[in-house]
Short mmCIF file of C-alpha atoms in Angstrom, two decimals:
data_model
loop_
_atom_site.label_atom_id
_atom_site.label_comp_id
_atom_site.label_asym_id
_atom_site.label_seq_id
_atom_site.Cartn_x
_atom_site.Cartn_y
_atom_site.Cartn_z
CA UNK A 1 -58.40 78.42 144.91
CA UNK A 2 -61.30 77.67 147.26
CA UNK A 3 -61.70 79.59 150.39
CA UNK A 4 -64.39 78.20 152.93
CA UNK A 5 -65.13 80.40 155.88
CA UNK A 6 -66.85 80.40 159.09
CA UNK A 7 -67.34 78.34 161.80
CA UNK A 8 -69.89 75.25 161.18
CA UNK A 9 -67.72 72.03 161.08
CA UNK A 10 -69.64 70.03 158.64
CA UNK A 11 -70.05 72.46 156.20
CA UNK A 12 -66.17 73.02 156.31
CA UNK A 13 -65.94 69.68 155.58
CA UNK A 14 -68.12 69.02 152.73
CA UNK A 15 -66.55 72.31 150.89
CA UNK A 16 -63.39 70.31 151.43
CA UNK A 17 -64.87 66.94 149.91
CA UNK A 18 -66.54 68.47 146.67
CA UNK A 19 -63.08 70.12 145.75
CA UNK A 20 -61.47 66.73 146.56
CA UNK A 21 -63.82 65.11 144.39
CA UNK A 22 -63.64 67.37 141.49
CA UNK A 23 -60.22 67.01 141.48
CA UNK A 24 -60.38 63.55 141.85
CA UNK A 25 -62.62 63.11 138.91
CA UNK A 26 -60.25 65.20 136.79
CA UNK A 27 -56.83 62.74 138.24
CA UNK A 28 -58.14 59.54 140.05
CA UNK A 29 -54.08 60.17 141.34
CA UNK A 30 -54.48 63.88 142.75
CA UNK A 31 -52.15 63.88 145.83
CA UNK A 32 -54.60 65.39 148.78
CA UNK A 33 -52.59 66.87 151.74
CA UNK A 34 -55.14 68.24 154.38
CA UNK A 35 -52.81 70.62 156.93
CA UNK A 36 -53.00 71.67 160.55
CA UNK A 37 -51.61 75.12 161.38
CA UNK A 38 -48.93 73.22 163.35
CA UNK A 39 -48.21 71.26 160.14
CA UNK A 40 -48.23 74.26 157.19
CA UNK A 41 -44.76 75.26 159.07
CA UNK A 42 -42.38 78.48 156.84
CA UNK A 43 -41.41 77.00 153.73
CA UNK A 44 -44.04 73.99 153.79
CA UNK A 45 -46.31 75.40 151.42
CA UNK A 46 -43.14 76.39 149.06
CA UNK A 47 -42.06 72.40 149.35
CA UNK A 48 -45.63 71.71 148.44
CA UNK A 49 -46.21 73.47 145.13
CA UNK A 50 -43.19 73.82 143.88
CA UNK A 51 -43.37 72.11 140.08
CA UNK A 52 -43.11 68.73 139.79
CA UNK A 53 -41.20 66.67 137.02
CA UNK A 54 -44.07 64.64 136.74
CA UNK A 55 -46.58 67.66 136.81
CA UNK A 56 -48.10 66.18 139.85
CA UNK A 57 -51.67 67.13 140.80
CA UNK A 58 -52.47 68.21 144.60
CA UNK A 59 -55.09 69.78 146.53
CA UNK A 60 -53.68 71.45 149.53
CA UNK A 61 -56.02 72.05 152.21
CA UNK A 62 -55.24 74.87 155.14
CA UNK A 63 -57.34 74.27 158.25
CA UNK A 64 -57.66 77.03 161.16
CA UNK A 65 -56.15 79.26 158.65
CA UNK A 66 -56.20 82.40 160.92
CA UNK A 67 -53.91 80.42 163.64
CA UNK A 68 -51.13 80.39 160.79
CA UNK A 69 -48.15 82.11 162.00
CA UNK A 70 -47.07 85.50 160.56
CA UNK A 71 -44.43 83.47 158.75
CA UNK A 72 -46.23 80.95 157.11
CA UNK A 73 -49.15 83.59 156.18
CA UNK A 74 -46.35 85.50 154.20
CA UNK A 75 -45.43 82.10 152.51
CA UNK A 76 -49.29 81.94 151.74
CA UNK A 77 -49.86 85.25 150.54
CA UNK A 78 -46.83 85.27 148.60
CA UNK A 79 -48.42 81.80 146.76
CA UNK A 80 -51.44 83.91 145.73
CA UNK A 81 -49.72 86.50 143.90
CA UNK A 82 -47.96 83.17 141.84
CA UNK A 83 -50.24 80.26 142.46
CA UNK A 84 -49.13 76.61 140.35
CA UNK A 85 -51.49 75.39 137.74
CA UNK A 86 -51.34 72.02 139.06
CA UNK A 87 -52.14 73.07 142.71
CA UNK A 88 -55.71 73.30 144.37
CA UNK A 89 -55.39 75.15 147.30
CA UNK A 90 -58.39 75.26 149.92
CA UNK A 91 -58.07 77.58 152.88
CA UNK A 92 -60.41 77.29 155.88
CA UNK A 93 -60.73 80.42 157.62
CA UNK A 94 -63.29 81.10 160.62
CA UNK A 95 -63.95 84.27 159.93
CA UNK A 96 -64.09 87.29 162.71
CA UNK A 97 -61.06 89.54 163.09
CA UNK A 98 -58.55 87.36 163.56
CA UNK A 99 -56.10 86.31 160.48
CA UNK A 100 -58.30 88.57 158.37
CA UNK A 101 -55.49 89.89 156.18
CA UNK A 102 -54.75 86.31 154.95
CA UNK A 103 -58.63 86.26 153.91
CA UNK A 104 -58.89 89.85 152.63
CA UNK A 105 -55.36 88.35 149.84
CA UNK A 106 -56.91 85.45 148.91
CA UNK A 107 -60.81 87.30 148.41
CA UNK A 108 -58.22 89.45 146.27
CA UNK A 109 -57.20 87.07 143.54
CA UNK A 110 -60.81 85.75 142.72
CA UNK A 111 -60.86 83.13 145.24
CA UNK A 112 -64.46 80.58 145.34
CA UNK A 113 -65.94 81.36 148.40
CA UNK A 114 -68.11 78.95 150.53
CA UNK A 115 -69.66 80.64 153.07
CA UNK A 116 -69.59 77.90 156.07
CA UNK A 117 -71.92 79.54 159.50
CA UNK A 118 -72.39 78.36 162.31
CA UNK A 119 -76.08 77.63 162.35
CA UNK A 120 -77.54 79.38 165.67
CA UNK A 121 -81.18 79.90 164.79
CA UNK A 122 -83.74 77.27 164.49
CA UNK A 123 -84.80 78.46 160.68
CA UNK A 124 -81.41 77.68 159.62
CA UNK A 125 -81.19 74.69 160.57
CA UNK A 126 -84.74 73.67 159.55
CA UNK A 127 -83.89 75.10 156.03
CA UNK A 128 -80.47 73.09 155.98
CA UNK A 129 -82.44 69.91 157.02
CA UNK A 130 -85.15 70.57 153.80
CA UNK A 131 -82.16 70.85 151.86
CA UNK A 132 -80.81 67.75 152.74
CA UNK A 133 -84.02 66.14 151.83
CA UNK A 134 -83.73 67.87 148.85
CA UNK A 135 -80.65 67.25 147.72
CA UNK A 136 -81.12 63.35 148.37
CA UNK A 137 -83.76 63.51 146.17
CA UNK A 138 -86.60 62.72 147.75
CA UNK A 139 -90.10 65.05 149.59
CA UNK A 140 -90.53 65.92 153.71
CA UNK A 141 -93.34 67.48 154.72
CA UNK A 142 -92.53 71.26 156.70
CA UNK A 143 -94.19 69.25 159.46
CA UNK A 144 -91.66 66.04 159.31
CA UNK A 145 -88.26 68.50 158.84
CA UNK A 146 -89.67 70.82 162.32
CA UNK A 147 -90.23 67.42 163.95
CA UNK A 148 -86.61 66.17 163.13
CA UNK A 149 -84.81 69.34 163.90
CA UNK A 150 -86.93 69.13 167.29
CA UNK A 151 -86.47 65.83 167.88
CA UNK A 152 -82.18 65.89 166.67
CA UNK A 153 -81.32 69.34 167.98
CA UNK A 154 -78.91 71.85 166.49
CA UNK A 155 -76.02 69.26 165.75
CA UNK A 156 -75.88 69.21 161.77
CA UNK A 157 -74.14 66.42 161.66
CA UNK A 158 -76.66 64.52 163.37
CA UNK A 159 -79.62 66.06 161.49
CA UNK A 160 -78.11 65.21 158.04
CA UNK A 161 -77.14 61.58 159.56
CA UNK A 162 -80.89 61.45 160.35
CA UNK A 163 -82.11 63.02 157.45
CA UNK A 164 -79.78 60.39 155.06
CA UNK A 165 -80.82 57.39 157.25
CA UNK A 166 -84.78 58.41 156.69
CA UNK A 167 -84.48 58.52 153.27
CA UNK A 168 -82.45 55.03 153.01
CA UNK A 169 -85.23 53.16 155.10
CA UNK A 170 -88.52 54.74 154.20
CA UNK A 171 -90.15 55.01 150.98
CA UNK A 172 -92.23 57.86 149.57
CA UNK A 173 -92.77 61.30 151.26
CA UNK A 174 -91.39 61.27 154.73
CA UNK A 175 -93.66 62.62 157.64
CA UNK A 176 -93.93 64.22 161.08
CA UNK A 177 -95.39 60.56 161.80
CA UNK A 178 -92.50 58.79 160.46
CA UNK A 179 -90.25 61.08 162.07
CA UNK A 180 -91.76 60.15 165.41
CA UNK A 181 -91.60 56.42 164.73
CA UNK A 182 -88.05 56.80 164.14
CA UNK A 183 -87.27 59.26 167.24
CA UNK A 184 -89.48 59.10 169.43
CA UNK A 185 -87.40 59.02 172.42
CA UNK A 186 -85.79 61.64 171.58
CA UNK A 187 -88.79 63.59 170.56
CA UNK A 188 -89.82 63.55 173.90
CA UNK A 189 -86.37 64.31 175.28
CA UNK A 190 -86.64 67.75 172.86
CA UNK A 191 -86.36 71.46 174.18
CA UNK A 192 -89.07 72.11 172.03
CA UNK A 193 -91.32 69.55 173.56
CA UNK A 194 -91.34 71.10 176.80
CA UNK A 195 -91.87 74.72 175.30
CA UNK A 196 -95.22 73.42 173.17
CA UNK A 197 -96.57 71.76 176.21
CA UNK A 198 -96.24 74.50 178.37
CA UNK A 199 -97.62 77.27 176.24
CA UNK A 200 -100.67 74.91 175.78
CA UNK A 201 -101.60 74.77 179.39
CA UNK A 202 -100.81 71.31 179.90
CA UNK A 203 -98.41 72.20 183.39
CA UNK A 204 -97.81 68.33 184.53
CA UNK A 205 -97.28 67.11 180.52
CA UNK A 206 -94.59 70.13 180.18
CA UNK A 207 -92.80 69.19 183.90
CA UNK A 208 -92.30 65.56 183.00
CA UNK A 209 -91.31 66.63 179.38
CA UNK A 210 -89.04 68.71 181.04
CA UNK A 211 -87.18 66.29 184.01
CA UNK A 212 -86.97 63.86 180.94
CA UNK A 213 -85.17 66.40 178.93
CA UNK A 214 -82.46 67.34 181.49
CA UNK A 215 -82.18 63.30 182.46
CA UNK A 216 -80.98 63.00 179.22
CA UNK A 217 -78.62 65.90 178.83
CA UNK A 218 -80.39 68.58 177.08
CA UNK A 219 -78.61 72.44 178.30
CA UNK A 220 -81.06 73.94 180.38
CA UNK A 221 -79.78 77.10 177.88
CA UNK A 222 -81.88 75.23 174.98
CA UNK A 223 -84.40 74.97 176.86
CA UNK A 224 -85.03 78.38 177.87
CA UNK A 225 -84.07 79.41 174.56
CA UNK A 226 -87.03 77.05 173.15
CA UNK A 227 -89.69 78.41 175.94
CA UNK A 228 -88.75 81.92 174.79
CA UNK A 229 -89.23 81.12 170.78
CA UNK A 230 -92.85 79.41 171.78
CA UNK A 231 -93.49 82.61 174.12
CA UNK A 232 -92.78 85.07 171.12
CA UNK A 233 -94.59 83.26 168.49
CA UNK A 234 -97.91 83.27 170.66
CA UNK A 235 -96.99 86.97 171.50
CA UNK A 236 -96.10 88.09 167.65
CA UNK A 237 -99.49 86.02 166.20
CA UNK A 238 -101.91 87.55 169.29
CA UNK A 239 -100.72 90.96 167.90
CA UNK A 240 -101.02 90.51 163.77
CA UNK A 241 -103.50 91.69 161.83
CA UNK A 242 -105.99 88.51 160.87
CA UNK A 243 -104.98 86.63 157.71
CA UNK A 244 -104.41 83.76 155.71
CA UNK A 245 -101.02 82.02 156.74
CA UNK A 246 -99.12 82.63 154.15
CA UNK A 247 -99.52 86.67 154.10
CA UNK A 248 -98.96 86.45 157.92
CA UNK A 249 -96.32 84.10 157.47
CA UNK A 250 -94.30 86.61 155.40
CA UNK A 251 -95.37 89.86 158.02
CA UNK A 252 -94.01 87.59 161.09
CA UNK A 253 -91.50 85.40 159.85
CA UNK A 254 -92.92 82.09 160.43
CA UNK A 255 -93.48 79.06 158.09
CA UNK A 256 -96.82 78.85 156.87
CA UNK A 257 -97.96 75.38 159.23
CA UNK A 258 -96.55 77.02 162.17
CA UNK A 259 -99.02 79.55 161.91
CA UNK A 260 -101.07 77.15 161.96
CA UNK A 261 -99.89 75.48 164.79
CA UNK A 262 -99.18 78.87 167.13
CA UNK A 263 -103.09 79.82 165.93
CA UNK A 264 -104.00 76.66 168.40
CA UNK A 265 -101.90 76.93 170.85
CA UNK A 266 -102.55 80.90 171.76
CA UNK A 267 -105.72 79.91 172.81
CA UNK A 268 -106.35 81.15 176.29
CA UNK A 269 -103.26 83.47 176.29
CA UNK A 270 -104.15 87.18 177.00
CA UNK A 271 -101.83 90.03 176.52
CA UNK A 272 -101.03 90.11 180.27
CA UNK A 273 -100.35 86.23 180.25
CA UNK A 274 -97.58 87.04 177.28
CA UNK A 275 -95.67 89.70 179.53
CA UNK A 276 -95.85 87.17 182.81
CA UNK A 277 -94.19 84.41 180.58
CA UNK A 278 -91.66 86.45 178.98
CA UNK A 279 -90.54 87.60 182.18
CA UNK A 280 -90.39 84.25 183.54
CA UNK A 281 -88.49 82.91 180.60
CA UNK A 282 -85.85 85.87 181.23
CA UNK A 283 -85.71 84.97 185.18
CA UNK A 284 -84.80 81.34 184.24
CA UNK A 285 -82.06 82.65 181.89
CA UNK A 286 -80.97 84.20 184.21
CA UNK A 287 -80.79 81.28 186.23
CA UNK A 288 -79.65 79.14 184.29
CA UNK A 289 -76.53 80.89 183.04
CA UNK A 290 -75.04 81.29 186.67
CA UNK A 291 -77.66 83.70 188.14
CA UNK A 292 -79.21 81.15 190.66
CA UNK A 293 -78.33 78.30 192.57
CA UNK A 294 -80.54 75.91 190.86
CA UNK A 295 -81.26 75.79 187.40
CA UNK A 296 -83.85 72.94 187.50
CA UNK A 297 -85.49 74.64 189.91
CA UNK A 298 -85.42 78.02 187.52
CA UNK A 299 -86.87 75.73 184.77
CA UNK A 300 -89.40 74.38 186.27
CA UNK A 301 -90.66 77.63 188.05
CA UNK A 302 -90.38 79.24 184.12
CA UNK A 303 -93.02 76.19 182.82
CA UNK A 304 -95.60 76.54 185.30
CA UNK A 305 -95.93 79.97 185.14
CA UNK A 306 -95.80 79.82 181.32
CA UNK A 307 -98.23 76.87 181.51
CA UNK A 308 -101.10 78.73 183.69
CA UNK A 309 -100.30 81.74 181.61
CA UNK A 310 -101.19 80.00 178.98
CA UNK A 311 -104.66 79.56 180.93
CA UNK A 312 -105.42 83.40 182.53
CA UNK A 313 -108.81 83.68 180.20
CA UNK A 314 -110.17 80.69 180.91
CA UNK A 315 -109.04 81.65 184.83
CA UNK A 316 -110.83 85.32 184.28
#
């Protein structure tokens, strides 16, 4: 009994594969029926396990398992309490509220758990993207696995795709470099692109990175959400005690090279600069998520004032 839960659809699906595959390599012939809600109708799951004269192996895998009907969730529960030897079953549950009784029964009887998140924030995915590299067996640099998750955006799918096709074309330890040779174009296309050249200063470098971004489909909402992440960093370093980068990497909760990085790119920034930006970063959310009539317009009004923010010293 495997129960995967939460919302992040790759992970769901690779929970899915390993069981397959164990079970696979225990009976090449294991019978693998993979469910809908609409599908796992009352008495489907009973047809499903019950014994076999040929002591048939199956995995049974539940998708959306909190749309099941009440029905069918009574079928399910009632399979915990009695569950067949020869039966795998793998419910995927999103988690939340809903269907949460069906979860709490099968937590109950000792189910695996694979905990399955959507990945929001940009240190989760950057983790999940060194563990990719990881588990493929082969080195990234922090610099080259930033670079790709800038570069791919927050799809996983994509950023393992990228990380796997990396590691299949280049040999020895991958870097930002390679990473840039590979995608470039969509490097420059990147949220984060336009956040790092407008908290440098460099106003015209951050509009065109910007109008390139939004020609090619980025949200505007990534965007803001990147020039508010390169805001904060320049705000949270300008404020922390002096140090090396790894003791102010654990008091801020950065990775040690972006210390590094932030370090260069605060230069210029004052205190009062920090509060201007972050207030222009929350007027262009604002804008962009229905509170103006033009979200380009927000954007671009959000860069240049981060981008001569990012100059007031030099201007004093």
């Amino acid at each position: 009994m495997t129960v995967a839960v939460g919302q992040e659809d790759l992970l769901l699906d690779r929970a899915v594969q390993e069981v397959v595959a164990a079970a696979k390599a225990a009976d090449a012939d294991t019978d693998v029926r993979d469910l809908t809600p609409d599908q796992l109708q009352p008495g489907t799951l009973a047809e499903l396990t019950s014994p076999s004269l040929f002591a048939e192996r199956k995995v049974v895998v539940v998708r959306n398992a909190q749309d099941l009907s009440a029905d069918t969730v009574k079928d399910v529960k009632a399979y915990l309490g009695s569950p067949a030897e020869e039966i795998t079953l793998v419910l995927l549950h999103a988690g939340g509220a809903k269907g949460k009784g069906l979860l709490d029964a099968a937590r109950k009887t000792g189910a695996r758990e694979v905990a399955c998140p959507k990945m929001t924030k940009p240190a989760d995915r950057l983790a999940f993207v060194r563990g990719e590299f990881r588990s493929l067996g082969r080195s990234a640099t922090p610099e080259a696995c930033q670079a790709l998750c800038d570069a791919i955006g927050s799809d996983l799918r994509e950023l393992a795709s990228a990380a796997s096709q990396l590691v299949a074309d280049v040999e020895g330890t991958i870097d930002e470099a390679i990473v840039g040779r590979y995608y470039t174009g969509r490097a420059e296309a990147s949220s984060f692109t336009v956040a790092d050249r407008a908290v440098e200063g460099r106003t015209a470098e951050a509009l065109e990175a910007l109008r390139w971004s939004l020609a090619t489909g980025v949200a505007p909402v990534m965007i803001t959400s990147a020039l508010a992440q390169g805001v904060r960093a320049i705000g949270k370093l300008s404020s922390a005690r002096g140090g090396r980068p790894a003791d102010l990497a654990r008091e801020l909760g950065m990775p040690p090279w972006k210390i590094d990085r932030v370090r260069q790119q605060m230069r210029g920034w004052t205190p009062d600069g920090v509060a201007v930006a972050l207030r222009a970063v929350a007027e262009a959310d604002a804008g962009v998520k229905g509170g103006g009539d033009d979200p380009e317009y927000a954007l671009e009004k959000a860069v240049v004032t981060i981008a001569r923010a990012a100059r007031s010293r030099g201007r004093g």
